[in-house]
PDB file of C-alpha atoms in Angstrom:
ATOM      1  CA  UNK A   1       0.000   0.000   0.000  1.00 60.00           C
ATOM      2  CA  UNK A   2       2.703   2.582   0.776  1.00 70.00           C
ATOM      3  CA  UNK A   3       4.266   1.755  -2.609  1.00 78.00           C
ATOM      4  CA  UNK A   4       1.330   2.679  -4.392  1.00 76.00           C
ATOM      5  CA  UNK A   5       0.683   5.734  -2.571  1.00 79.00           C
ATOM      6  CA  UNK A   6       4.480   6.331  -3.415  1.00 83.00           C
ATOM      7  CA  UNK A   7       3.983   5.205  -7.383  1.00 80.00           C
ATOM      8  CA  UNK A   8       1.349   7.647  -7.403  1.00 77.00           C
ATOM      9  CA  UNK A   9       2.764  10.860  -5.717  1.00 81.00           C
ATOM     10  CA  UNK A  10       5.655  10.292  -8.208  1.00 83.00           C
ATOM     11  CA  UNK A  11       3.719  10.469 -10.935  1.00 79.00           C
ATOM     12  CA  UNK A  12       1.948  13.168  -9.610  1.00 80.00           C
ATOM     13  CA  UNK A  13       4.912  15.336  -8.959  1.00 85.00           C
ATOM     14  CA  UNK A  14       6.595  13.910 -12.634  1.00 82.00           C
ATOM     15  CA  UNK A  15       3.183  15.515 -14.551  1.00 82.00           C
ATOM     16  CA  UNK A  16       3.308  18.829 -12.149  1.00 86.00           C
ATOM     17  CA  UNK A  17       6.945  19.400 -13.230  1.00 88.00           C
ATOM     18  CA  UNK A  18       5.405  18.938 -16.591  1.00 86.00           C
ATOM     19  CA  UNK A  19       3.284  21.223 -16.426  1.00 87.00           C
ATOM     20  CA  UNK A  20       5.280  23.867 -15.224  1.00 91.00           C
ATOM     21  CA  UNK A  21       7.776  23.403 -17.874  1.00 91.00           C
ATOM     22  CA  UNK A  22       5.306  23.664 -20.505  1.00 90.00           C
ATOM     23  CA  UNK A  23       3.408  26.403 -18.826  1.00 93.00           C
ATOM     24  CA  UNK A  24       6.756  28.790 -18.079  1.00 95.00           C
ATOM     25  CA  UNK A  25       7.694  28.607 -21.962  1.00 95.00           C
ATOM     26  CA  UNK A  26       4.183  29.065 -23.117  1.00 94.00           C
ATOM     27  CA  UNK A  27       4.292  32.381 -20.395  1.00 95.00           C
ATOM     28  CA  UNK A  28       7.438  33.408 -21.605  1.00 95.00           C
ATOM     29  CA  UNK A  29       7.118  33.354 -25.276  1.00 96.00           C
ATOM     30  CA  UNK A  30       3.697  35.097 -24.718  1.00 96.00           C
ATOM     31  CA  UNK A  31       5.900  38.152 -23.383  1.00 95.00           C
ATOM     32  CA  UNK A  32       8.374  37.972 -25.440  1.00 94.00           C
ATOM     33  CA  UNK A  33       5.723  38.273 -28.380  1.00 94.00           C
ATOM     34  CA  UNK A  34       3.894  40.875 -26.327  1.00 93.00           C
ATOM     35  CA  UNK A  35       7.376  42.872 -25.572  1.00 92.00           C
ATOM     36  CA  UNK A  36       8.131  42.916 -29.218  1.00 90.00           C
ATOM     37  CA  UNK A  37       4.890  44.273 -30.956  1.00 89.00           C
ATOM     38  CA  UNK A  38       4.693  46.883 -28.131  1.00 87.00           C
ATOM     39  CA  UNK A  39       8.017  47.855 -28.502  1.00 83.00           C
ATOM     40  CA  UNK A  40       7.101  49.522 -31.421  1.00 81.00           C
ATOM     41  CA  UNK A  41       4.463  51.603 -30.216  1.00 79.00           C
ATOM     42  CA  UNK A  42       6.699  52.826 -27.188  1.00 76.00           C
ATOM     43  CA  UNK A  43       4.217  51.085 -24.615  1.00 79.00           C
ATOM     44  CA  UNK A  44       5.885  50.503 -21.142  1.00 81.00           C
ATOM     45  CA  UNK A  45       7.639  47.150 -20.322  1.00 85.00           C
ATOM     46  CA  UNK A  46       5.273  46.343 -17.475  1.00 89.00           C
ATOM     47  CA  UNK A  47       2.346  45.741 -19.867  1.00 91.00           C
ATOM     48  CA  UNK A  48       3.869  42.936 -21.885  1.00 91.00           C
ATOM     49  CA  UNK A  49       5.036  41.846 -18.880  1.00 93.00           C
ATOM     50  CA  UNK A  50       1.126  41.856 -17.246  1.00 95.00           C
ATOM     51  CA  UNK A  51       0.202  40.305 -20.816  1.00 95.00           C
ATOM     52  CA  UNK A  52       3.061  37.795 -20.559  1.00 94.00           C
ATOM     53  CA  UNK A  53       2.021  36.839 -16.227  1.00 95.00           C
ATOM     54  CA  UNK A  54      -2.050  36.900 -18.187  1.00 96.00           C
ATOM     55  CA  UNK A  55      -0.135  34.112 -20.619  1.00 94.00           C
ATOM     56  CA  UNK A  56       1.408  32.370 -17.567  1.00 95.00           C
ATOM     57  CA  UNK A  57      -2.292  31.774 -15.915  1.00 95.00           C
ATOM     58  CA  UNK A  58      -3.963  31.125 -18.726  1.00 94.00           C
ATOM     59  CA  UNK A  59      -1.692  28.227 -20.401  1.00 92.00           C
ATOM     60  CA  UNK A  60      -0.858  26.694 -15.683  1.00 91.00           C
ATOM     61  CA  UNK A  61      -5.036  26.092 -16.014  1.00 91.00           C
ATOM     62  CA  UNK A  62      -4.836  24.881 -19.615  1.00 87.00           C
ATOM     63  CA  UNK A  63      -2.133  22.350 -19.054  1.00 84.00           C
ATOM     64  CA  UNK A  64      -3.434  21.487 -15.546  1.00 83.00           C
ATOM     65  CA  UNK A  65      -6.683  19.893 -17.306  1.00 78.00           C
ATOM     66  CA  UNK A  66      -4.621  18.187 -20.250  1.00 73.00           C
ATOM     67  CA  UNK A  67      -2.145  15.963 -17.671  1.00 64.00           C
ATOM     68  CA  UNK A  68      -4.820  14.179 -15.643  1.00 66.00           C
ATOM     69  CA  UNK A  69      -4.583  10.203 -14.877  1.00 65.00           C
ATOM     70  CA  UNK A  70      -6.992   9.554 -18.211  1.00 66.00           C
ATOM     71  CA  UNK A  71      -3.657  10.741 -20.228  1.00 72.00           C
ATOM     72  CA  UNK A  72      -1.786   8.102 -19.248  1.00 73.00           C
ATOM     73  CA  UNK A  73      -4.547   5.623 -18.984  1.00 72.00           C
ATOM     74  CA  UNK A  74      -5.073   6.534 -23.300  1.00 75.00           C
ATOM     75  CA  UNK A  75      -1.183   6.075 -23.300  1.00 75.00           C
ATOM     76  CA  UNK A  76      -1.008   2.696 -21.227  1.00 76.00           C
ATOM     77  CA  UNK A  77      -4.476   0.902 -22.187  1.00 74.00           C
ATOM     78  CA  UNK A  78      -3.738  -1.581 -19.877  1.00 72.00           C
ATOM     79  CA  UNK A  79      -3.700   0.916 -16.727  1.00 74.00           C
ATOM     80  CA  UNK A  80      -7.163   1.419 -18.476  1.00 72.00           C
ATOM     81  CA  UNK A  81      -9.839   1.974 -15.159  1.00 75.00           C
ATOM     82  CA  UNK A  82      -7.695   0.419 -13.124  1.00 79.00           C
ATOM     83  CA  UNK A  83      -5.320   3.082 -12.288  1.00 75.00           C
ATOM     84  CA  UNK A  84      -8.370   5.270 -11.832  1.00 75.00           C
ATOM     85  CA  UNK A  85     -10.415   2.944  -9.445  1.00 80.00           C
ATOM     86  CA  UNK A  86      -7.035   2.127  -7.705  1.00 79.00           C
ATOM     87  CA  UNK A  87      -6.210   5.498  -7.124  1.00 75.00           C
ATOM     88  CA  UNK A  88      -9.730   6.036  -6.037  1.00 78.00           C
ATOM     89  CA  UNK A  89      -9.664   3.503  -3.509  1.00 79.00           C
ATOM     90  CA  UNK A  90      -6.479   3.921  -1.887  1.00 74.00           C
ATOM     91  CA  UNK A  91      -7.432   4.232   1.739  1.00 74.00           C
ATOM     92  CA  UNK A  92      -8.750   1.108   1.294  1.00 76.00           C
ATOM     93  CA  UNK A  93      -7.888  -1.721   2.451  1.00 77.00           C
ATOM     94  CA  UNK A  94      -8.901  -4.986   1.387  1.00 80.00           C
ATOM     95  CA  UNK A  95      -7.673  -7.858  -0.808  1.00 85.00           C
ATOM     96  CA  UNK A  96      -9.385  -6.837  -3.459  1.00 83.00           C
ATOM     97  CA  UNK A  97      -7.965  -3.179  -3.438  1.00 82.00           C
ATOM     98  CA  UNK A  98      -4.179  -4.524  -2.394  1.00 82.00           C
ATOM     99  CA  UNK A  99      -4.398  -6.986  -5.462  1.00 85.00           C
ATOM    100  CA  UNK A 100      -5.957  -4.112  -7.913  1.00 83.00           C
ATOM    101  CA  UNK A 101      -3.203  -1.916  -6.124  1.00 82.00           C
ATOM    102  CA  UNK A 102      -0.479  -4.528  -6.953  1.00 84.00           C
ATOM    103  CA  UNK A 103      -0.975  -5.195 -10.597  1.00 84.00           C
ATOM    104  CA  UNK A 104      -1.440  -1.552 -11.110  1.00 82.00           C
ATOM    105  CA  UNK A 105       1.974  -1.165  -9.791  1.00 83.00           C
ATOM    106  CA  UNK A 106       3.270  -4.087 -12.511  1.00 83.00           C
ATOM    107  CA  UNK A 107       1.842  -2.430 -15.046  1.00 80.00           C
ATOM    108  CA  UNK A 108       3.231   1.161 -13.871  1.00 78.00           C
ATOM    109  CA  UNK A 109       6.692   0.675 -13.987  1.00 78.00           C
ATOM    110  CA  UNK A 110       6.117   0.392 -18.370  1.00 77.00           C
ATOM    111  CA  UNK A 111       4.712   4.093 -17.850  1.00 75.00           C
ATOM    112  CA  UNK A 112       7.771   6.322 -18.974  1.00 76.00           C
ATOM    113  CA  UNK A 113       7.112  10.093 -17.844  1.00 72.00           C
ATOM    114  CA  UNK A 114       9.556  11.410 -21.141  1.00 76.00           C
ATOM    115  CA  UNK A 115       6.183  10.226 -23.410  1.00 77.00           C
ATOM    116  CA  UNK A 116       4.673  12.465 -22.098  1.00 77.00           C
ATOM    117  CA  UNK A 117       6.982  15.443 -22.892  1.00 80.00           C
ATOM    118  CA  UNK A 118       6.194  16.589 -26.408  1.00 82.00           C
ATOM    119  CA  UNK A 119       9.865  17.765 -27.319  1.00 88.00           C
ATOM    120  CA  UNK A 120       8.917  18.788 -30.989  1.00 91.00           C
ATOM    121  CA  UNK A 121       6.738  21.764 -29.557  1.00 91.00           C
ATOM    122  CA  UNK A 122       9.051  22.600 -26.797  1.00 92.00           C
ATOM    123  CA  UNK A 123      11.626  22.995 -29.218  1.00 94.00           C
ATOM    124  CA  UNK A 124       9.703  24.951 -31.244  1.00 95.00           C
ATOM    125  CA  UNK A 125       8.830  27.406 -28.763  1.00 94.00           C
ATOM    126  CA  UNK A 126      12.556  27.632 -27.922  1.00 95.00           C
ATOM    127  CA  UNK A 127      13.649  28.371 -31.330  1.00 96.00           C
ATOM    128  CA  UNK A 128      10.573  31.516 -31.437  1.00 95.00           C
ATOM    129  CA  UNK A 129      11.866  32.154 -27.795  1.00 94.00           C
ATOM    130  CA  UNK A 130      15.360  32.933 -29.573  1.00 95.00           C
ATOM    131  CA  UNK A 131      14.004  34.088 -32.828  1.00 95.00           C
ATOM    132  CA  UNK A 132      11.869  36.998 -30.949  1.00 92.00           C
ATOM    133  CA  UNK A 133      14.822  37.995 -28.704  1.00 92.00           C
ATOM    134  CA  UNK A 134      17.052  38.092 -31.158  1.00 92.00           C
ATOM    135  CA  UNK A 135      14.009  40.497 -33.252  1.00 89.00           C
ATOM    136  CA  UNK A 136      13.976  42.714 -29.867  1.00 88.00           C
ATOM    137  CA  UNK A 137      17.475  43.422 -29.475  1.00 87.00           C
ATOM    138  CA  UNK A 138      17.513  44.087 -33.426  1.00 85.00           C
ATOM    139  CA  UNK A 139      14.894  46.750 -32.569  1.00 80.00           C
ATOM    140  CA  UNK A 140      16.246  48.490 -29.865  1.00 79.00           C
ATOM    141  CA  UNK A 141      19.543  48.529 -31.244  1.00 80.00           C
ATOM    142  CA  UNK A 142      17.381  51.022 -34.186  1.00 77.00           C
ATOM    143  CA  UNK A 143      15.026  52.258 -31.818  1.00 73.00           C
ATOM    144  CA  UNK A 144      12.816  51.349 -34.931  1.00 70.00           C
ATOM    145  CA  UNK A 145       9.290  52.391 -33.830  1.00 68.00           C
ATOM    146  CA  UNK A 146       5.943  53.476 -35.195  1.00 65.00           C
ATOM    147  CA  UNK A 147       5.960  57.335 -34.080  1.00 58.00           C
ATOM    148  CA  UNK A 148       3.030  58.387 -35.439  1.00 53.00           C
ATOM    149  CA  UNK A 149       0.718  56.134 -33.639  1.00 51.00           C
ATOM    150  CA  UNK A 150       2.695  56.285 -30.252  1.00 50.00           C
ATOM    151  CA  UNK A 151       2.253  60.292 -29.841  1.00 46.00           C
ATOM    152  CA  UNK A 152      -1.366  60.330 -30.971  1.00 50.00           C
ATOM    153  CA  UNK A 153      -2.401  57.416 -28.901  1.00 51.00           C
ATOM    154  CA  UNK A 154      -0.199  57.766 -26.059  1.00 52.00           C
ATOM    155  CA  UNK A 155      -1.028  61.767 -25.208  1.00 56.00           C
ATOM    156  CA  UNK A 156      -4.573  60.781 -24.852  1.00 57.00           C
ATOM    157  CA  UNK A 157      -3.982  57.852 -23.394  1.00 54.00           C
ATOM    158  CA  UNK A 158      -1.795  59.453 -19.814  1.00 59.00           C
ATOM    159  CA  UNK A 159      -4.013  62.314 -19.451  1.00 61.00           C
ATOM    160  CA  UNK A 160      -6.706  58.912 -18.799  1.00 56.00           C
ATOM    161  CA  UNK A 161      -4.509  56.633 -17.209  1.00 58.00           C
ATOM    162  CA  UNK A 162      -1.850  58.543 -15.769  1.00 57.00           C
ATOM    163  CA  UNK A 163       1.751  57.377 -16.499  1.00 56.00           C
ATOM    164  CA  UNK A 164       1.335  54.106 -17.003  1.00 54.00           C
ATOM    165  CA  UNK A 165       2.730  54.422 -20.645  1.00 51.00           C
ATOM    166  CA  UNK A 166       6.065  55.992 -20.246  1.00 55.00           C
ATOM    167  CA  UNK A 167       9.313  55.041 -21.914  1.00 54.00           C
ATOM    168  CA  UNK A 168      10.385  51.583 -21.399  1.00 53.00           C
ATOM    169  CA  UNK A 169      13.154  51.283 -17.975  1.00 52.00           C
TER     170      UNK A 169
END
């Protein structure tokens, strides 16, 4: 019984750190994107930043509903239900639960966290992660930016917010 409760906090903590891998790259390309277009218009760094932490929540509640126990049970088919019901009954205890409990631990070992990591896309956003800083420090280095809209919009928009849109730190 304490082996399974172990199996299963270990795959529980193995999906968590998935998630937070997946959701700190999503976050961070989201401001990098963010940083870049706003860059242009002269906007100040803390709102790509709020749009990038807005990224951040959005993609932790995403991924927290995609790695649930049915993920691995579609992966595994023979964990099919019985991962579920085992984990479901694991204050239990009964021969029934201890032998569900023990061939769900057989069966777990085959269950390779890594399969779960979808390296294509995480590369992917690394290479945009590099591709858009490399695009911001080309644009700074120019001060390339779209004048015209940043002193119409941006007078009318402090005398409403207040300085929220100064220069960039």
């Amino acid at each position: 019984m304490k082996d399974f409760k172990k199996a299963v906090v270990e795959i529980q903590t193995n999906l968590f750190y998935l998630i937070v891998l997946e959701t700190v790259t999503s976050g961070f390309l989201v401001f990098l994107i963010a940083y870049f277009l706003l860059s242009f218009f002269d906007v100040s760094f803390w709102i790509s930043f709020l749009i990038g932490c807005t990224g951040l929540i959005f993609f932790y509640i995403y991924n927290r509903k995609l790695y649930k126990v049915d993920k691995i049970e579609r992966a595994y088919p023979a964990l099919t239900e019985k991962l579920r019901t085992a984990v479901d009954t694991a204050g239990a205890s009964n021969e029934v639960v201890e032998d569900l409990q023990e061939q769900v631990l057989a069966d777990i070992k085959h269950v390779h966290p890594g399969m779960f990591f979808d390296s294509g896309t995480f590369s992917l956003k690394i290479v945009f992660a590099v591709f858009f800083s490399f695009l911001l420090v080309f644009a700074s280095f120019f001060h390339i930016q779209i004048k015209e809209f940043r002193v119409e919009t941006t007078d009318s928009l402090k005398t409403k917010m207040g300085n929220i849109f100064s220069n960039p730190p």
